[in-house]
Every structure is written in structure tokens, then in C-alpha cells.
Amino acid sequence: MWNSGSSPLHRVVVLDQLLPESLPVRRVEIRRITIAPGYAAGLHIHNGPVFGSIETGSAIYQIEGGPETILRPGDVFYEPEGVRIARFDAQEDGVTFLGYFLLPEGADAELVFPDPQPG
């Protein structure tokens, strides 16, 4: 319920991510991505920084070597350029999210699926 005595506009910073270096961004490609229930996207690496926002469903997100996080509607995430993303696994309800790909001049968003390191 909206309180008529409060401001009609409310802004909240949900992510303020420092990038590792200056990036000559020429364009931002925004994709709506849907992953089927229970599907594990697998170990992957992006060729540029990717930001995202969960619209529906949920996913387990993990940067290799870091903690697992469950992302739900309204949650945001950051996948750094060149970093191994160990998990982006849809849960039993699947997941739909907006992915924002920051791209320099002449580049297209690319995804690499490397072999897991032995260990």
C-alpha cells in the first residue's frame, strides 16, 4: 500500500559494482534468458562483464572458488569478464533473467565452456 504522505518516487541502489579497469563500452546488449527447470548451465566464461537481474524463478549462482548464492526475483548479479562461473543452475521453477552485456567496439558477446580443471 502506498503512503500518500511519502514521496511518489523512491530510488534504491541494488548494485554498485567497480569494474577491474576502464572499459571502452560502445554498446550494451540486453538479453532475456530463460533456463528450463533443473538445468545446469555449466562452467562458463564471458568475454566481457555481464550484469543481470532475475525476473522469475531462481538459480544457484557461484563464481569458481566462491560461495553459492540463490538468486530470486529482483536479485541482481555480476559475472566479471574472463572469470570462471562455476554455477548458474536453474532451480525446480526454472529461471528467467535479463542479462546486460557490456561490449567494446566491434565485439559480440561470447561464452566459452572450458574444461574443468583437474583436482
mmCIF file of C-alpha atoms in Angstrom:
data_model
loop_
_atom_site.group_PDB
_atom_site.id
_atom_site.type_symbol
_atom_site.label_atom_id
_atom_site.label_comp_id
_atom_site.label_asym_id
_atom_site.label_seq_id
_atom_site.Cartn_x
_atom_site.Cartn_y
_atom_site.Cartn_z
ATOM 1 C CA MET A 1 0.000 0.000 0.000
ATOM 2 C CA TRP A 2 1.366 3.387 -0.993
ATOM 3 C CA ASN A 3 1.637 6.009 1.725
ATOM 4 C CA SER A 4 0.224 9.249 0.281
ATOM 5 C CA GLY A 5 2.376 11.273 2.697
ATOM 6 C CA SER A 6 5.631 9.943 1.266
ATOM 7 C CA SER A 7 7.490 10.878 -1.905
ATOM 8 C CA PRO A 8 5.959 9.493 -5.118
ATOM 9 C CA LEU A 9 9.426 8.429 -6.277
ATOM 10 C CA HIS A 10 11.779 6.124 -4.397
ATOM 11 C CA ARG A 11 15.220 5.004 -5.641
ATOM 12 C CA VAL A 12 17.387 2.286 -4.119
ATOM 13 C CA VAL A 13 20.853 1.264 -5.282
ATOM 14 C CA VAL A 14 20.802 -2.540 -5.546
ATOM 15 C CA LEU A 15 24.303 -2.967 -7.015
ATOM 16 C CA ASP A 16 27.254 -0.599 -7.313
ATOM 17 C CA GLN A 17 29.992 -2.687 -8.938
ATOM 18 C CA LEU A 18 33.512 -1.380 -9.508
ATOM 19 C CA LEU A 19 34.997 -2.850 -12.697
ATOM 20 C CA PRO A 20 38.630 -4.033 -12.569
ATOM 21 C CA GLU A 21 39.705 -1.458 -15.162
ATOM 22 C CA SER A 22 38.352 1.162 -17.530
ATOM 23 C CA LEU A 23 36.263 -0.395 -20.261
ATOM 24 C CA PRO A 24 35.581 1.371 -23.574
ATOM 25 C CA VAL A 25 31.923 0.345 -23.796
ATOM 26 C CA ARG A 26 30.439 1.075 -27.204
ATOM 27 C CA ARG A 27 27.147 -0.728 -26.707
ATOM 28 C CA VAL A 28 25.122 -2.720 -24.214
ATOM 29 C CA GLU A 29 23.269 -5.798 -25.417
ATOM 30 C CA ILE A 30 20.350 -6.812 -23.201
ATOM 31 C CA ARG A 31 19.050 -10.362 -23.463
ATOM 32 C CA ARG A 32 16.088 -12.024 -21.793
ATOM 33 C CA ILE A 33 17.343 -15.525 -20.996
ATOM 34 C CA THR A 34 15.183 -18.424 -19.828
ATOM 35 C CA ILE A 35 16.643 -21.633 -18.408
ATOM 36 C CA ALA A 36 14.461 -24.729 -18.013
ATOM 37 C CA PRO A 37 13.739 -26.128 -14.541
ATOM 38 C CA GLY A 38 16.670 -28.069 -13.118
ATOM 39 C CA TYR A 39 19.043 -27.235 -16.000
ATOM 40 C CA ALA A 40 22.677 -26.537 -15.027
ATOM 41 C CA ALA A 41 24.283 -24.051 -17.435
ATOM 42 C CA GLY A 42 27.731 -25.440 -16.640
ATOM 43 C CA LEU A 43 31.134 -23.885 -16.089
ATOM 44 C CA HIS A 44 31.481 -20.863 -18.371
ATOM 45 C CA ILE A 45 33.456 -17.676 -19.033
ATOM 46 C CA HIS A 46 32.236 -14.426 -20.631
ATOM 47 C CA ASN A 47 34.407 -12.243 -22.887
ATOM 48 C CA GLY A 48 33.108 -9.087 -21.209
ATOM 49 C CA PRO A 49 31.390 -8.091 -17.979
ATOM 50 C CA VAL A 50 27.777 -9.217 -17.644
ATOM 51 C CA PHE A 51 25.209 -7.832 -15.234
ATOM 52 C CA GLY A 52 21.833 -9.406 -14.658
ATOM 53 C CA SER A 53 18.519 -9.187 -12.880
ATOM 54 C CA ILE A 54 16.279 -12.145 -12.076
ATOM 55 C CA GLU A 55 12.715 -11.707 -13.337
ATOM 56 C CA THR A 56 11.122 -15.041 -12.407
ATOM 57 C CA GLY A 57 12.178 -18.322 -10.854
ATOM 58 C CA SER A 58 15.502 -18.918 -9.127
ATOM 59 C CA ALA A 59 19.056 -20.069 -9.793
ATOM 60 C CA ILE A 60 22.154 -21.076 -7.874
ATOM 61 C CA TYR A 61 24.988 -18.701 -8.819
ATOM 62 C CA GLN A 62 28.646 -19.275 -7.995
ATOM 63 C CA ILE A 63 31.932 -17.808 -9.132
ATOM 64 C CA GLU A 64 34.536 -20.590 -9.052
ATOM 65 C CA GLY A 65 36.062 -20.790 -5.568
ATOM 66 C CA GLY A 66 33.383 -18.520 -4.080
ATOM 67 C CA PRO A 67 30.212 -19.191 -2.121
ATOM 68 C CA GLU A 68 26.971 -20.335 -3.751
ATOM 69 C CA THR A 69 24.146 -17.804 -3.801
ATOM 70 C CA ILE A 70 20.489 -18.426 -4.553
ATOM 71 C CA LEU A 71 19.162 -15.697 -6.840
ATOM 72 C CA ARG A 72 15.439 -14.927 -6.759
ATOM 73 C CA PRO A 73 13.172 -12.376 -8.497
ATOM 74 C CA GLY A 74 14.543 -8.872 -8.039
ATOM 75 C CA ASP A 75 18.075 -10.075 -7.204
ATOM 76 C CA VAL A 76 20.953 -8.773 -9.309
ATOM 77 C CA PHE A 77 24.288 -10.356 -10.164
ATOM 78 C CA TYR A 78 27.624 -9.597 -11.838
ATOM 79 C CA GLU A 79 29.711 -12.019 -13.892
ATOM 80 C CA PRO A 80 33.180 -10.498 -14.369
ATOM 81 C CA GLU A 81 34.975 -10.717 -17.707
ATOM 82 C CA GLY A 82 37.279 -13.724 -18.017
ATOM 83 C CA VAL A 83 36.255 -15.237 -14.662
ATOM 84 C CA ARG A 84 35.147 -18.854 -14.378
ATOM 85 C CA ILE A 85 31.475 -19.001 -13.415
ATOM 86 C CA ALA A 86 31.114 -22.408 -11.765
ATOM 87 C CA ARG A 87 27.330 -22.453 -11.474
ATOM 88 C CA PHE A 88 24.284 -20.752 -12.877
ATOM 89 C CA ASP A 89 21.827 -23.566 -12.272
ATOM 90 C CA ALA A 90 18.080 -23.126 -12.621
ATOM 91 C CA GLN A 91 16.113 -24.471 -9.692
ATOM 92 C CA GLU A 92 12.886 -26.513 -9.821
ATOM 93 C CA ASP A 93 10.908 -23.482 -11.059
ATOM 94 C CA GLY A 94 13.372 -22.565 -13.835
ATOM 95 C CA VAL A 95 14.680 -19.016 -14.172
ATOM 96 C CA THR A 96 14.215 -16.029 -16.468
ATOM 97 C CA PHE A 97 16.567 -13.070 -16.207
ATOM 98 C CA LEU A 98 17.743 -10.007 -18.080
ATOM 99 C CA GLY A 99 21.452 -10.124 -18.938
ATOM 100 C CA TYR A 100 23.270 -6.857 -19.733
ATOM 101 C CA PHE A 101 26.398 -7.470 -21.837
ATOM 102 C CA LEU A 102 28.857 -4.544 -21.917
ATOM 103 C CA LEU A 103 30.657 -4.604 -25.272
ATOM 104 C CA PRO A 104 33.522 -2.590 -26.769
ATOM 105 C CA GLU A 105 33.615 -1.500 -30.417
ATOM 106 C CA GLY A 106 33.421 -4.450 -32.828
ATOM 107 C CA ALA A 107 32.843 -7.129 -30.176
ATOM 108 C CA ASP A 108 29.967 -9.568 -29.809
ATOM 109 C CA ALA A 109 29.028 -11.305 -26.585
ATOM 110 C CA GLU A 110 30.743 -14.690 -26.404
ATOM 111 C CA LEU A 111 30.510 -17.552 -23.970
ATOM 112 C CA VAL A 112 33.221 -20.187 -23.547
ATOM 113 C CA PHE A 113 32.679 -23.563 -21.858
ATOM 114 C CA PRO A 114 36.159 -24.566 -20.644
ATOM 115 C CA ASP A 115 37.154 -28.000 -19.427
ATOM 116 C CA PRO A 116 37.006 -28.251 -15.641
ATOM 117 C CA GLN A 117 40.420 -28.131 -14.019
ATOM 118 C CA PRO A 118 41.504 -31.461 -12.589
ATOM 119 C CA GLY A 119 41.613 -31.500 -8.954
#
